[in-house]
Coordinates of N, CA and C in Angstrom, one line a residue:
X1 N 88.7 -158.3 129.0 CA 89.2 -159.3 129.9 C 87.9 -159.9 130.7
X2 N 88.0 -161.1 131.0 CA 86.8 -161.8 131.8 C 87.2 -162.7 132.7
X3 N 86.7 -162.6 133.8 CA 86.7 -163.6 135.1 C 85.3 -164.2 135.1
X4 N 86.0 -165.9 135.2 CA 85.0 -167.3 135.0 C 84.8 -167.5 136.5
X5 N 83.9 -168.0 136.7 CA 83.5 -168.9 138.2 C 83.0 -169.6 137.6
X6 N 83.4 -170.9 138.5 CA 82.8 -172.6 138.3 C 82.0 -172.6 139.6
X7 N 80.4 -173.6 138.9 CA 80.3 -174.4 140.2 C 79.7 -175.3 139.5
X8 N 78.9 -175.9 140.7 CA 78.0 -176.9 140.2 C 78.8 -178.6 140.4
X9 N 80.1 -177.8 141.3 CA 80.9 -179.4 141.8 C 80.2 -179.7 143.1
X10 N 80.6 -181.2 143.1 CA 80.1 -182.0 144.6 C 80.7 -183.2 144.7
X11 N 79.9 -184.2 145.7 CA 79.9 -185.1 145.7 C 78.9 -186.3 145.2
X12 N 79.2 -187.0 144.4 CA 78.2 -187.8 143.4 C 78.8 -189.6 143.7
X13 N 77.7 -190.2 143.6 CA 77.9 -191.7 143.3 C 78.8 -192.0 142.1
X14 N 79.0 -192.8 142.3 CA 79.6 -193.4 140.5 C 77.9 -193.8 139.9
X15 N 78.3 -193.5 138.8 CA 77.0 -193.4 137.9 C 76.1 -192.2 138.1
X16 N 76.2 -191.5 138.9 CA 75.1 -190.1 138.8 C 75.7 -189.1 137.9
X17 N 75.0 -187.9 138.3 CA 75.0 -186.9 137.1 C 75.3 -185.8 138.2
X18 N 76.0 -184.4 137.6 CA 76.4 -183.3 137.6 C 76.3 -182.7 136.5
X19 N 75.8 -181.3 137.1 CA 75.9 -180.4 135.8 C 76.9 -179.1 136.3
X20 N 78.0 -178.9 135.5 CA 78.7 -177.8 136.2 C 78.1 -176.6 135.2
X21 N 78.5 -175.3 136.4 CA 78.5 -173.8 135.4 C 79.4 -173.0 135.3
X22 N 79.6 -172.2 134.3 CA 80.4 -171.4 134.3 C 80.4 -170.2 133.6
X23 N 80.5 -169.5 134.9 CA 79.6 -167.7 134.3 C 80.6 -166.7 134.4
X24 N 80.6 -166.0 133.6 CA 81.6 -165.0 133.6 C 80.8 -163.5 134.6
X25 N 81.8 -163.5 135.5 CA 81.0 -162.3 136.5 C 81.8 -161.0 136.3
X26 N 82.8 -161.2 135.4 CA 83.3 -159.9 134.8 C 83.7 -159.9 133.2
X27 N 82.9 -159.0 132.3 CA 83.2 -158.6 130.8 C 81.9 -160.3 130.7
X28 N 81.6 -160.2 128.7 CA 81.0 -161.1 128.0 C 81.8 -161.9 127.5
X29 N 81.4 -163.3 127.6 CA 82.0 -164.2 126.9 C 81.4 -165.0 125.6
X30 N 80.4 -164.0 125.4 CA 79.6 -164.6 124.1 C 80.4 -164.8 122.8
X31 N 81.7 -163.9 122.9 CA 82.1 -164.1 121.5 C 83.5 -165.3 121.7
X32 N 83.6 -166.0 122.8 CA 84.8 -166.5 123.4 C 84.3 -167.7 122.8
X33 N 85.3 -168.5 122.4 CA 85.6 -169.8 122.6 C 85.5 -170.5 124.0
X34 N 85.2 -171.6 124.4 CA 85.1 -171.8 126.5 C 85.1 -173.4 125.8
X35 N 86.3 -173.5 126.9 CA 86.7 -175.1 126.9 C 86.5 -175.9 128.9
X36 N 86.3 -176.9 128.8 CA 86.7 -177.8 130.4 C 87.3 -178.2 130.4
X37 N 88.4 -178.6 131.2 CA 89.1 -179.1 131.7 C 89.4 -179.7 133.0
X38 N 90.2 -180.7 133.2 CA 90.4 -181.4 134.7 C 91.6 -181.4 134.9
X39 N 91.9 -181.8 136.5 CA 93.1 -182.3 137.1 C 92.7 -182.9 138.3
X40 N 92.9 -184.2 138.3 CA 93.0 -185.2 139.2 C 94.4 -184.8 140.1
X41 N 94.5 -185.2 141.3 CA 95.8 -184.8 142.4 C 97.2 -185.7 141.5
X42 N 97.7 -184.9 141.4 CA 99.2 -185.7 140.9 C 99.1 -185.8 139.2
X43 N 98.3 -185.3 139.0 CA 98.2 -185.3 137.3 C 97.9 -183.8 136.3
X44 N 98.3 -183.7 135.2 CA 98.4 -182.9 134.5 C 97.0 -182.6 134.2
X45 N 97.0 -181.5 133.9 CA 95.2 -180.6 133.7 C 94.8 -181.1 132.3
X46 N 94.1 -181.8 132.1 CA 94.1 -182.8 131.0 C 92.2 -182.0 130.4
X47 N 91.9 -181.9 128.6 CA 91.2 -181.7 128.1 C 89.8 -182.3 127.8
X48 N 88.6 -181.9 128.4 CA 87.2 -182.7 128.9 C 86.8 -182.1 127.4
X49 N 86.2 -180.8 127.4 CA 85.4 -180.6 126.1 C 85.3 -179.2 125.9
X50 N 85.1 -179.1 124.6 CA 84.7 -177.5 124.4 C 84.1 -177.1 122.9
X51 N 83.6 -175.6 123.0 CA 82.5 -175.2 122.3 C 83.1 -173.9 121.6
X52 N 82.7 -173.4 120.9 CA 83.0 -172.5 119.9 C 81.7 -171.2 120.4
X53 N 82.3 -169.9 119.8 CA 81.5 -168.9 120.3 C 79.9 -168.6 119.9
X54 N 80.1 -169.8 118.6 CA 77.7 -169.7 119.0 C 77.7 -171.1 118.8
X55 N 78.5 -171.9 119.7 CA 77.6 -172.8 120.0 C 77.5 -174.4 119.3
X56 N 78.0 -174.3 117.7 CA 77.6 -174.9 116.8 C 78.7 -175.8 116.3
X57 N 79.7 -175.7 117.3 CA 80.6 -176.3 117.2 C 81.6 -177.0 118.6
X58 N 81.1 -178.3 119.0 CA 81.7 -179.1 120.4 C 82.4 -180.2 119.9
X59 N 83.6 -180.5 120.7 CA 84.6 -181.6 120.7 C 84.4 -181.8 122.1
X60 N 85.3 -183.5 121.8 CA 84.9 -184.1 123.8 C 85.9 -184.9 123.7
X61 N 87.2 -184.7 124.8 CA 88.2 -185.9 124.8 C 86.8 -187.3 124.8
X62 N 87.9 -187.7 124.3 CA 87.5 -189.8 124.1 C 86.9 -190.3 125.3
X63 N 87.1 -190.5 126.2 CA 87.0 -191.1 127.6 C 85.6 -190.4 128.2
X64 N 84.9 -188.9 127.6 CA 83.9 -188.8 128.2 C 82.9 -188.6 126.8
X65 N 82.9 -189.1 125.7 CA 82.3 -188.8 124.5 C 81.0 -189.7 125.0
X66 N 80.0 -189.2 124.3 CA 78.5 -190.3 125.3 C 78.1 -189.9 126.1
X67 N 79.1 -189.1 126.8 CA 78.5 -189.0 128.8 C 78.2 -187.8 128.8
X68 N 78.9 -186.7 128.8 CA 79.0 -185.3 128.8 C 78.9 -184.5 127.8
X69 N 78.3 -183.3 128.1 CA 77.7 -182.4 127.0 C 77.7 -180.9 127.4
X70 N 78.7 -180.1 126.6 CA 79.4 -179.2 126.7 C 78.1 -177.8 125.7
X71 N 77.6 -177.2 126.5 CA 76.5 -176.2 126.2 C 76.9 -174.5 126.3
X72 N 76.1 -173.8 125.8 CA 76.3 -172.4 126.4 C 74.8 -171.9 126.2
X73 N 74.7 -170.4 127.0 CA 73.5 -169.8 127.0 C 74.3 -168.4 126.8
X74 N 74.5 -167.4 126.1 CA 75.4 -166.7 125.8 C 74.6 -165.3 126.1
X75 N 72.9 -165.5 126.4 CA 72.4 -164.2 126.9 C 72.1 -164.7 128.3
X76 N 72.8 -165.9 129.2 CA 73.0 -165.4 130.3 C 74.6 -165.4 131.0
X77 N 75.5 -165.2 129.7 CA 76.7 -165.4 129.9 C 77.4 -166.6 130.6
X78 N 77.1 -167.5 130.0 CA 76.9 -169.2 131.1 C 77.7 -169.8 130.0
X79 N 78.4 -171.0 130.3 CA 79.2 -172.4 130.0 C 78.2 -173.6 131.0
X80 N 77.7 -174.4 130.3 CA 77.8 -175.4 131.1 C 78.2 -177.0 130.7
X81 N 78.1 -177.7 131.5 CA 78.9 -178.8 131.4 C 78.3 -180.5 132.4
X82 N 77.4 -180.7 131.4 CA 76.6 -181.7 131.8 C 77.1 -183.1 131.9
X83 N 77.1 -183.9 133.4 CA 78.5 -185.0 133.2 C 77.5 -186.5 133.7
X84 N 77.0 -187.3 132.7 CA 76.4 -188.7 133.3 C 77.1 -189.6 133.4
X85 N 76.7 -190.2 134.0 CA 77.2 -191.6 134.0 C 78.5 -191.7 134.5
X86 N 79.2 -190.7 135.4 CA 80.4 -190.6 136.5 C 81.1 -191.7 136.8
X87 N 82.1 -191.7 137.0 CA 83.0 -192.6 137.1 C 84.1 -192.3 138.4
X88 N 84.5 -193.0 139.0 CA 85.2 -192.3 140.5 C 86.8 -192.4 140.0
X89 N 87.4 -192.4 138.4 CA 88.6 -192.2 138.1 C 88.6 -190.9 137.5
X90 N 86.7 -190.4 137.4 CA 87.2 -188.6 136.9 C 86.9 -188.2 138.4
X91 N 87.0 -187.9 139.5 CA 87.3 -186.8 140.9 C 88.5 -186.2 140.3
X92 N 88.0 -184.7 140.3 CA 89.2 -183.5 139.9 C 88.8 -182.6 139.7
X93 N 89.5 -181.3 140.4 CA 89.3 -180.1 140.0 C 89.0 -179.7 138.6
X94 N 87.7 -179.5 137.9 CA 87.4 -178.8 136.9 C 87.4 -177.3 136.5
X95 N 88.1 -177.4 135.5 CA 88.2 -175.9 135.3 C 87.2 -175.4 134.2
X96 N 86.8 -174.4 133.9 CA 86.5 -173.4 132.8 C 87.7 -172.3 131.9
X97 N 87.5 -172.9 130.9 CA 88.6 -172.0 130.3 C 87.7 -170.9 129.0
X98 N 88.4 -169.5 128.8 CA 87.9 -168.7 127.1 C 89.2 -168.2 126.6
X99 N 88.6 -168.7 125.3 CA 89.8 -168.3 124.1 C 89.4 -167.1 123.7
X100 N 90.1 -165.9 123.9 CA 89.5 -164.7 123.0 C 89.3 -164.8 121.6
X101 N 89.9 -166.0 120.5 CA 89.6 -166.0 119.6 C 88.4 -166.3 119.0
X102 N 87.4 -167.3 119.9 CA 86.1 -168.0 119.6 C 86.2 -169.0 118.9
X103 N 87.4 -170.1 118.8 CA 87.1 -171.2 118.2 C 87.1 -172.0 119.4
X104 N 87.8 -172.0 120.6 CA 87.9 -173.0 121.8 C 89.0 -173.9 121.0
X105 N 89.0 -174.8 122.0 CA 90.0 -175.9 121.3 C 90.4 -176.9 122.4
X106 N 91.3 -177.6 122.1 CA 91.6 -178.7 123.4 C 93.2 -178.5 124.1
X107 N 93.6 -178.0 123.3 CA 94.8 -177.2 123.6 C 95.3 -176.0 125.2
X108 N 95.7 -176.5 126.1 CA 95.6 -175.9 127.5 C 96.1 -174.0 126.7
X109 N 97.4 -174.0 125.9 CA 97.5 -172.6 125.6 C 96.6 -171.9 124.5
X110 N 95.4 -172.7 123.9 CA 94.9 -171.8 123.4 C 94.0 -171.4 123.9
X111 N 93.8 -170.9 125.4 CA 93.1 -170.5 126.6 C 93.7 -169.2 127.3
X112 N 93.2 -167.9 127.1 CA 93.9 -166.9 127.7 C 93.0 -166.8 129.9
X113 N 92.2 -167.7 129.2 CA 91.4 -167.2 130.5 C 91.3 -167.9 131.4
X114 N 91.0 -168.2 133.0 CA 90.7 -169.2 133.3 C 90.0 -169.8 134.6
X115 N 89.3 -169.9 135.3 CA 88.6 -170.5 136.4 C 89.5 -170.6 137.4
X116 N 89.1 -170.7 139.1 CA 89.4 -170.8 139.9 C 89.5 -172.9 140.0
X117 N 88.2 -172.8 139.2 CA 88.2 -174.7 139.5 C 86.8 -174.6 140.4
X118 N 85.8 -176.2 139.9 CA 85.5 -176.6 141.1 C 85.4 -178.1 141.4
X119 N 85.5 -178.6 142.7 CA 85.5 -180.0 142.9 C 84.7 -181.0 142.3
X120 N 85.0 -182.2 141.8 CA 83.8 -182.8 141.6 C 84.5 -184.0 142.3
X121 N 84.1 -184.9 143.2 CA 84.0 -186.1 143.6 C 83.5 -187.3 143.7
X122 N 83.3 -188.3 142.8 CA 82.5 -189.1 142.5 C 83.3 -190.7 143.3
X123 N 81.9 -191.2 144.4 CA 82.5 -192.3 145.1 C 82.3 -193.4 144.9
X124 N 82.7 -194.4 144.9 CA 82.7 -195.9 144.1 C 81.6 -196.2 145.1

């Protein structure tokens, strides 16, 4: 079993950059699947991107393909989640998700794990 913490949310211009993290502070996630996710206020937790358990394998919903780039460092037990070029219609709780099977996916149930969330707010 593992417990994810997010950070690396704030507040950003439209057009700047964030980079979120996500480290597991309890058990290894090296062999996990780890996907992102969002929710905007009043909307469904909708699928950002994710990676497979070495790495060699990332998918990126449509809307952020270009921009963002879905990474891991697996000997410092880290996800991260690099976001340019912001836009003030993504502000939303970001989550970190792991699949114990290690393929990840885009699918909210093929995620046994999951983040507390953290803010990102980007202002026009």
């Amino acid at each position: 079993q593992v417990q994810l913490v997010e950070s690396g949310g704030g507040l950003v211009q439209a057009g700047g950059s964030l980079r979120l993290s996500c480290a597991a502070s309890r058990g290894t996630i090296s062999s996990y699947g780890m996907g992102w996710f969002r929710q905007a206020p009043g909307k469904e937790r909708e699928f950002v991107a994710t990676i497979n358990w070495s790495g060699g394998r990332t998918s990126y919903a449509d809307p952020v393909k270009g921009r963002f780039t879905i990474s891991r460092d697996n000997a410092k037990n880290t996800v991260f989640l690099q976001m340019n070029s912001l836009k003030p219609e993504e502000t939303a709780v970001y989550y970190c998700a792991a699949d114990q099977w290690g393929g990840g996916g885009r699918i909210r149930t093929q995620y046994e794990y999951w983040g507390q969330g953290t803010q990102v707010t980007v202002s026009s």
